[in-house]
Coordinates of C-alpha atoms and ligand atoms in Angstrom, one line a residue:
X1 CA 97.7 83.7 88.3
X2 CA 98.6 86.9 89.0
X3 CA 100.0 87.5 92.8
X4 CA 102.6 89.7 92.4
X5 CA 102.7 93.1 93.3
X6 CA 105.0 96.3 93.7
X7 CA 108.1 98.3 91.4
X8 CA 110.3 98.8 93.7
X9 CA 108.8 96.7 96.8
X10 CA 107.5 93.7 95.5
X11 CA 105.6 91.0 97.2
X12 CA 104.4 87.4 95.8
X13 CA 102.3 85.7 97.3
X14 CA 101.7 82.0 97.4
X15 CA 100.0 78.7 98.4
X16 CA 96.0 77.9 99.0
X17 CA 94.6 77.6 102.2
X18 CA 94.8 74.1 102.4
X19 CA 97.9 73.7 101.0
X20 CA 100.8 72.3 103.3
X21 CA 102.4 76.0 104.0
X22 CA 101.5 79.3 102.3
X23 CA 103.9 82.3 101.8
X24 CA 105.7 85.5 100.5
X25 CA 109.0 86.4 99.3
X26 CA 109.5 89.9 99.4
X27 CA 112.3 92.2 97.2
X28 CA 113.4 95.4 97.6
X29 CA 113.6 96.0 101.3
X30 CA 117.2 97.6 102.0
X31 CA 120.0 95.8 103.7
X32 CA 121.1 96.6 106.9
X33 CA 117.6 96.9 109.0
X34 CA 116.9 95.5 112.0
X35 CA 113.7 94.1 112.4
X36 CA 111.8 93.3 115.6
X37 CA 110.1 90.2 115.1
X38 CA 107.9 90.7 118.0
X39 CA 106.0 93.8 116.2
X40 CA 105.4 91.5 113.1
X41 CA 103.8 88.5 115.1
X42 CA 101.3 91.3 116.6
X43 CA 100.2 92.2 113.3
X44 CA 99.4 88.3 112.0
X45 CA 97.8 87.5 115.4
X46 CA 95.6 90.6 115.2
X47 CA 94.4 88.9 111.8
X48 CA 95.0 85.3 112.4
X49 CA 91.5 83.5 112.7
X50 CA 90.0 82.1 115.9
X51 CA 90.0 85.0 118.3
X52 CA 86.1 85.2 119.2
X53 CA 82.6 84.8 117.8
X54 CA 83.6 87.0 115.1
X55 CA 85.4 84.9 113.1
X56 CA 86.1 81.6 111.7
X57 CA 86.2 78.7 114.7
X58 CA 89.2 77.5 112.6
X59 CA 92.4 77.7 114.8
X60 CA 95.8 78.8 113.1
X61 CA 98.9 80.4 115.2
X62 CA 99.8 81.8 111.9
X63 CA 103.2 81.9 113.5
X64 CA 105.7 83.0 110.4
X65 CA 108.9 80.5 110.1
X66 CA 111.8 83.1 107.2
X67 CA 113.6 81.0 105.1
X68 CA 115.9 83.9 103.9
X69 CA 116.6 87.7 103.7
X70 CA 117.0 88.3 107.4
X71 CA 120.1 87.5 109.3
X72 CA 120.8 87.8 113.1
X73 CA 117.4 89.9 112.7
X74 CA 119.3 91.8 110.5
X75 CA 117.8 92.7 106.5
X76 CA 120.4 91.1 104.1
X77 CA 119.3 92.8 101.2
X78 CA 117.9 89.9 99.2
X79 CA 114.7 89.0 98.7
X80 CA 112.8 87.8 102.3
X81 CA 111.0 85.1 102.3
X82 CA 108.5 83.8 104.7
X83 CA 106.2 80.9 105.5
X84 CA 103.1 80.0 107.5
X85 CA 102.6 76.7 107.7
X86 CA 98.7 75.4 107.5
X87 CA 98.4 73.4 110.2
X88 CA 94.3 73.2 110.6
X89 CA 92.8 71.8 107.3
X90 CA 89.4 70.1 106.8
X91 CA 89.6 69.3 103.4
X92 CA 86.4 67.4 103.2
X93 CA 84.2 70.0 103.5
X94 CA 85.0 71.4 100.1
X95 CA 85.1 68.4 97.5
X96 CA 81.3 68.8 96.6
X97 CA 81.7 73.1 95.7
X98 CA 83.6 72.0 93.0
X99 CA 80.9 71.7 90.5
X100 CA 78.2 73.4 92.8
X101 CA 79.7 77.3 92.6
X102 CA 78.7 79.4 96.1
X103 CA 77.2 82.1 95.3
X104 CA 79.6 85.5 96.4
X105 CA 82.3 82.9 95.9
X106 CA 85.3 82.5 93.4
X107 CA 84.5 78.9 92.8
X108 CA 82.2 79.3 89.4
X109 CA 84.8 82.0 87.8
X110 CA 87.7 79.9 89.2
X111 CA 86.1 76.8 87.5
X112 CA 85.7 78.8 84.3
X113 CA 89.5 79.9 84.2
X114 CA 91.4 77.0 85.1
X115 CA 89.0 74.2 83.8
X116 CA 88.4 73.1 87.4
X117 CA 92.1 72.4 88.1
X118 CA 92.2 74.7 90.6
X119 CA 92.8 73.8 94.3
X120 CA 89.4 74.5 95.6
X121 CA 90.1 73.0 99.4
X122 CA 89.5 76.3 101.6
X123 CA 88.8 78.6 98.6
X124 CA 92.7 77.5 97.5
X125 CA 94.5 80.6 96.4
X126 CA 91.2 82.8 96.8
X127 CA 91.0 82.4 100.5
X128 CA 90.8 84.8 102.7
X129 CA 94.2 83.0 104.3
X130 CA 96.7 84.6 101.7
X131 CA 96.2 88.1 103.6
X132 CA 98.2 86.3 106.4
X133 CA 101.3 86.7 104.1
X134 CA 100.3 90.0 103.2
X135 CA 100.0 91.1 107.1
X136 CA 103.6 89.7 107.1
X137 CA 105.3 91.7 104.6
X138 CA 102.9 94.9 106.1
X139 CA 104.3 94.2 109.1
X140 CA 107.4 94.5 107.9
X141 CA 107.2 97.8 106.0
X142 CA 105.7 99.0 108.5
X143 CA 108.6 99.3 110.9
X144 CA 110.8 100.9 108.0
X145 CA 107.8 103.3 107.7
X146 CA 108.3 104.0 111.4
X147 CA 111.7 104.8 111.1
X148 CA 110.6 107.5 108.7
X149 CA 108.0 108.8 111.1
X150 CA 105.1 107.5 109.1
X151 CA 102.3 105.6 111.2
X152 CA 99.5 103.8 109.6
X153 CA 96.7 103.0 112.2
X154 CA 92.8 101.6 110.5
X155 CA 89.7 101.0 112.6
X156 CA 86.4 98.9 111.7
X157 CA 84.1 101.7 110.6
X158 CA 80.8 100.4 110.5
X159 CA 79.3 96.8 110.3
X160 CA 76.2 96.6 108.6
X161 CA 74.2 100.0 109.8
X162 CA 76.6 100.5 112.8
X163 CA 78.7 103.1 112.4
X164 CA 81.8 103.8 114.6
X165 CA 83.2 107.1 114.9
X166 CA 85.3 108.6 112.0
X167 CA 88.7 109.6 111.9
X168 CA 89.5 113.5 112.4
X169 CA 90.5 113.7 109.2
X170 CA 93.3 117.0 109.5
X171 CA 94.0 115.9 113.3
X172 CA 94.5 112.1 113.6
X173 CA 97.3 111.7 115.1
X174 CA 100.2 108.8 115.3
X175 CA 99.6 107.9 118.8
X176 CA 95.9 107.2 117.7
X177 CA 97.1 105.1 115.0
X178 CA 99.5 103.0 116.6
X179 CA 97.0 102.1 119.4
X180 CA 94.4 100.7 117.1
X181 CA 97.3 99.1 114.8
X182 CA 97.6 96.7 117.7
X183 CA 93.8 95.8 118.4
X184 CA 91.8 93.1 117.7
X185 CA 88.8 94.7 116.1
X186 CA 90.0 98.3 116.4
X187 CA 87.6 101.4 117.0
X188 CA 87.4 104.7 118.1
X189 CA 84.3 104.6 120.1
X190 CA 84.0 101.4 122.4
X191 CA 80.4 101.6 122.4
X192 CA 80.3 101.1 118.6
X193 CA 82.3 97.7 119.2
X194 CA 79.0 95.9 121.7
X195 CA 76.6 97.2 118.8
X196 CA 78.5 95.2 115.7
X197 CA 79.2 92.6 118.0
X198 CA 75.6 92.3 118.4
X199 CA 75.1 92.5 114.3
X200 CA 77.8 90.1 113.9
X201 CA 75.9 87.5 116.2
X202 CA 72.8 87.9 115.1
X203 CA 74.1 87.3 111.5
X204 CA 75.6 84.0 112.4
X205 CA 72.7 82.8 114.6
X206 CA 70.8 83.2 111.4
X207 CA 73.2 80.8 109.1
X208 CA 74.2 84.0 107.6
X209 CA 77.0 87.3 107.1
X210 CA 77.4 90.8 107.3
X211 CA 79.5 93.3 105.1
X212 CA 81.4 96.7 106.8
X213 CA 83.7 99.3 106.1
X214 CA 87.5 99.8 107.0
X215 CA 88.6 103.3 107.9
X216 CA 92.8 103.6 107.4
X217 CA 94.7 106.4 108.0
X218 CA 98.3 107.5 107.1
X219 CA 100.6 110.5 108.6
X220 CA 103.7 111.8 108.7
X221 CA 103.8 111.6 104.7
X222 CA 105.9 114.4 103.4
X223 CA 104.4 116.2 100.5
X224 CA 104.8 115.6 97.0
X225 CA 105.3 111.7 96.8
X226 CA 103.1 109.9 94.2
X227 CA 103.0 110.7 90.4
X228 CA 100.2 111.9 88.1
X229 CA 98.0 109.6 86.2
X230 CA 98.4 106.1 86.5
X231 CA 101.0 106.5 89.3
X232 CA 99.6 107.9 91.9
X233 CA 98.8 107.7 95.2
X234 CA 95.3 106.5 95.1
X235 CA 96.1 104.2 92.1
X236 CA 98.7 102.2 93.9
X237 CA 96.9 102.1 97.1
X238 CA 93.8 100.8 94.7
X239 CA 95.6 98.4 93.2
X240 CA 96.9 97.0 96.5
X241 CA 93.8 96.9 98.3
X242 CA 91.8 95.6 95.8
X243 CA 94.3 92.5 96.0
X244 CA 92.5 91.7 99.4
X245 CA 89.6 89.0 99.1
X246 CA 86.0 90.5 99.7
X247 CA 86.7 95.0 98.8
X248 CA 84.3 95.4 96.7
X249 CA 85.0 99.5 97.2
X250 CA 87.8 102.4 98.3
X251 CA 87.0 106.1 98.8
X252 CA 89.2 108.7 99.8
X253 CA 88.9 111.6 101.8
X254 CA 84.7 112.7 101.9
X255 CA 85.1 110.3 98.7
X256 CA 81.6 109.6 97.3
X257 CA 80.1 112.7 99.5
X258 CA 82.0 114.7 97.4
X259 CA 80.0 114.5 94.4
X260 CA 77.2 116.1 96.4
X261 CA 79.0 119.1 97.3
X262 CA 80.0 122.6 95.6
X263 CA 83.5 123.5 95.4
X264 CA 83.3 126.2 97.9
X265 CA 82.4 123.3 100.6
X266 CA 84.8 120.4 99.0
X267 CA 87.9 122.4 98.8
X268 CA 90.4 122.4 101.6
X269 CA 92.1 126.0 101.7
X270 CA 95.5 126.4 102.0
X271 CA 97.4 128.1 105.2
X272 CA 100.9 128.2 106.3
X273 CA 101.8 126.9 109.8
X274 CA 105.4 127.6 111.4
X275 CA 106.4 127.3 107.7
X276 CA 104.4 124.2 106.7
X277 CA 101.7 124.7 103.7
X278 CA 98.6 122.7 105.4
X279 CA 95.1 122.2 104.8
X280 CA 92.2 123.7 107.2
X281 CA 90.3 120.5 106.0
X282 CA 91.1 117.3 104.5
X283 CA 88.2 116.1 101.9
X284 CA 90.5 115.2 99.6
X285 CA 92.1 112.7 101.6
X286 CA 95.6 114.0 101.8
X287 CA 96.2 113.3 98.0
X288 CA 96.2 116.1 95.1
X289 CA 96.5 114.8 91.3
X290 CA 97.8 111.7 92.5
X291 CA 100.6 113.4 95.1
X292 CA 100.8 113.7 98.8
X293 CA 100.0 117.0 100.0
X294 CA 101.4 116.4 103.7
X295 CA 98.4 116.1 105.1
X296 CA 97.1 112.7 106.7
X297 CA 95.7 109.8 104.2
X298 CA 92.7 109.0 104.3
X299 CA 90.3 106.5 103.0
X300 CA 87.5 103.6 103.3
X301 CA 87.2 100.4 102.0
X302 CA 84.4 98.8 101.6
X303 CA 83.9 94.6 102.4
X304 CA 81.0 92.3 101.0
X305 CA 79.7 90.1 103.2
X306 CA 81.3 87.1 103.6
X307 CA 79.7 84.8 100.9
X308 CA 80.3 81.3 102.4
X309 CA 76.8 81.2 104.7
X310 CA 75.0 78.1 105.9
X311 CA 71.3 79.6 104.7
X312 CA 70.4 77.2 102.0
X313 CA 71.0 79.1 98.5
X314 CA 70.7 78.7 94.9
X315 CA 73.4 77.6 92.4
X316 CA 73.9 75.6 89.5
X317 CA 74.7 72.0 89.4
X318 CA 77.8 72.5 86.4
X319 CA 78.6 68.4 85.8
X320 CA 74.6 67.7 85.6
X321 CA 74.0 71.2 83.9
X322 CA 70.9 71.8 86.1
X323 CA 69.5 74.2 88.7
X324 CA 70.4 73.3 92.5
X325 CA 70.7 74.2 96.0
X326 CA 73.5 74.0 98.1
X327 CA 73.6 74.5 102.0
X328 CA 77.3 75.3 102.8
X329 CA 79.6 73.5 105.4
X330 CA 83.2 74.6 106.9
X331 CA 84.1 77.3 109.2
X332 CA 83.8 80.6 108.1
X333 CA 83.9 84.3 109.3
X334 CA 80.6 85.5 109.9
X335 CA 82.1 88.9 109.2
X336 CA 85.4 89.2 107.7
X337 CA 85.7 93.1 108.6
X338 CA 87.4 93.3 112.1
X339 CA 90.0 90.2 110.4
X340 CA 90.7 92.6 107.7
X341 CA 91.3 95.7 109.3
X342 CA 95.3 94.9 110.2
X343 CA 95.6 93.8 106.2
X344 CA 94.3 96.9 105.1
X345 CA 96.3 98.8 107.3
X346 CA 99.3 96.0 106.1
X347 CA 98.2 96.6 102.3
X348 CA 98.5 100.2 103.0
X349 CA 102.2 99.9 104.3
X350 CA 103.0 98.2 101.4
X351 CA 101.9 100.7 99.2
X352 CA 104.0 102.8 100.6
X353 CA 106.8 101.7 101.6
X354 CA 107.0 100.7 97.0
X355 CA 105.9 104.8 96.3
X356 CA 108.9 105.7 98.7
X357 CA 111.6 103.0 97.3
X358 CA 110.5 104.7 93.9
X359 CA 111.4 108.1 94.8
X360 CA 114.6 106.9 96.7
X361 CA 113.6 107.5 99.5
X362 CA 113.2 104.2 101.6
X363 CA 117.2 104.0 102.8
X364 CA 118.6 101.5 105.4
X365 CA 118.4 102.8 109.4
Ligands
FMN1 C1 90.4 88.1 106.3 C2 89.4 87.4 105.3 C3 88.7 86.3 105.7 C4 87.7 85.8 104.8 N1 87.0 84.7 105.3 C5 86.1 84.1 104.4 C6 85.4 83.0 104.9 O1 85.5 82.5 106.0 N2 84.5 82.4 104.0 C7 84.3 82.9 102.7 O2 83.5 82.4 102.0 N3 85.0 84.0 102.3 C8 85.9 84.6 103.1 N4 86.6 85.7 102.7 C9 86.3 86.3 101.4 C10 86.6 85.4 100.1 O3 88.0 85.0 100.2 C11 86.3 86.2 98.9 O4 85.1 86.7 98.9 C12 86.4 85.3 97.6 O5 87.7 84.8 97.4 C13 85.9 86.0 96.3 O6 86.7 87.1 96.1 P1 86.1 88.5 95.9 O7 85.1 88.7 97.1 O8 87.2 89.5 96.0 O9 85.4 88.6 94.6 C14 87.6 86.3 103.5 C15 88.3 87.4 103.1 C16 89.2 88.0 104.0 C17 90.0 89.2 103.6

């Protein structure tokens, strides 16, 4: 398996969600920073499951224990490694997926792949639980980020046909990110929040889920960081964010809108303020072949519905090799959107925090 990600900041992921602890170890974060551990256990209770009707009933404190890489709250230099130890497991519920696939789920390719070896308790390492590592290491990033003046804020942008708000895409501003970078179930416009509430209930009274959108922003990038082709901006914050269970899609900037506009609309024109080249508007998402242009990042990801529901559904019965129903049991998020806001915005970090370290420019405090 493949869950290891970065050039310069690299991040490896491990465990399953039933497994007896589940982890990252983390290279390339410079010696010498000191990190506040209270910032980090904001970001994994923000994502930890639990917190209302939302999400999964399951209960985890998702409390991180570092084996190494941080001294006296001091970075060492070597590679930082973290666990969370699983301390809610019902295994049970799981044994009888393995040869009936869910539908939506990982279990049939999984089953393919690994010849049913795989740890399939919880969705193993395909569970949703692995972006608790992820929102550690974010976390971390994060507050070099800050250092730097960056600030990387997301809110839940729609749930189903409810639509929050959007971000002002050439005026959002760091104070507006870092207020919804330490919400549960972040949005700009409250009244948006009681109407996907409503959706998200209504889906879960019915045995069933609900997709949504994520809407991250990034500022206080200088411009000119990224590299053409295959190294830019938008493919590293792809590949990153595609590493999160359930995206099944990432715009930037107007993104898909684009392709119904004429240049003359799309195009943001240039003007100088107090010596710094900006943008009037921002469709492209503060990224130009692959490189910052200084103005705010921007972009939306896009989340399936969850695909464990309890609405009887068809699958295939792979021991018997015949056509069956299943009816699923466990806990699960009835949407996984407002979980998965603080991993995207901990994805993002990342991302980065590894294009910076590239250009040599992520340096101790
Ligand atoms: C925060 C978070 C929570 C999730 N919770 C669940 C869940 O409770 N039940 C479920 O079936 N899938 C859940 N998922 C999604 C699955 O892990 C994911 O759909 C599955 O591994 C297949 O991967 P894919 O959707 O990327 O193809 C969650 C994902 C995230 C990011």
């Amino acid at each position: 398996m493949s869950s290891t990600w970065g050039e310069r900041v690299k991040i490896s992921v491990f465990g399953g969600s039933h497994t007896e602890a589940i982890g990252i170890t983390i290279d390339g974060i410079p010696a010498g920073f000191a990190v506040d551990l209270d910032k980090i256990l904001l970001q994994m209770s923000r994502r930890a499951p639990g917190r209302d009707e939302a999400a999964t009933p399951r209960k985890e404190s998702d409390a991180p224990e570092l084996l190494c890489g941080i001294l006296d709250g001091i970075t060492t230099g070597e590679p930082i490694t973290a666990i969370i130890w699983n301390t809610n497991k019902r295994s049970r519920d799981y044994e009888s997926l393995r040869f009936t696939p869910r539908p939506g789920h990982a279990d049939y390719t999984a089953f393919v792949k690994y010849g049913g070896k795989n740890d399939i308790r919880g969705g193993g390492h395909f569970s949703g639980r692995l972006t608790a590592p992820i929102v550690f290491a974010g976390a971390l990033c994060r507050q070099l980020l800050e250092a730097k003046g960056i600030a990387i804020g997301a809110h839940v942008s729609s749930v189903g046909q409810v639509h929050d708000d959007c971000f002002d895409a050439v005026n959002v501003c760091a104070d507006e990110l870092h207020k919804l970078s330490t919400e549960y179930f972040p949005v700009i416009n409250p009244a948006a929040k009681d109407k996907m509430y409503a959706e998200i209930k209504a889906a879960r009274e019915a045995g069933d889920s609900i997709g949504g959108t994520v809407e991250c922003a990034v500022v206080g990038m200088e411009a000119g960081i990224g590299e053409p082709m295959f190294g830019g901006v938008e493919n590293k914050l792809t590949s990153i964010i595609y590493g999160i269970p359930a995206v099944k899609g990432i715009e930037f900037g107007a993104g898909f809108a684009l392709s119904e506009m004429h240049g003359s609309e799309s195009n943001d024109a240039f003007y100088f303020s107090e010596g710094t080249v900006r943008t009037a508007t921002n469709n492209m998402g503060g990224i130009l072949g692959g490189i910052t242009t200084g103005m705010p990042i921007i972009l939306r990801t896009a989340f399936k519905p969850t695909p464990s529901i309890s609405l009887p559904q068809k699958t295939v019965n792979l021991q018997a090799g015949e056509n069956t129903e299943i009816e699923i049991k466990g806990r699960h998020d009835p949407c996984i959107v407002p979980r998965a806001a603080p991993v995207v915005e901990a994805a993002a970090a990342i991302a980065i925090a590894d294009m910076l370290a590239i250009e040599g420019k992520l340096v101790k405090q």
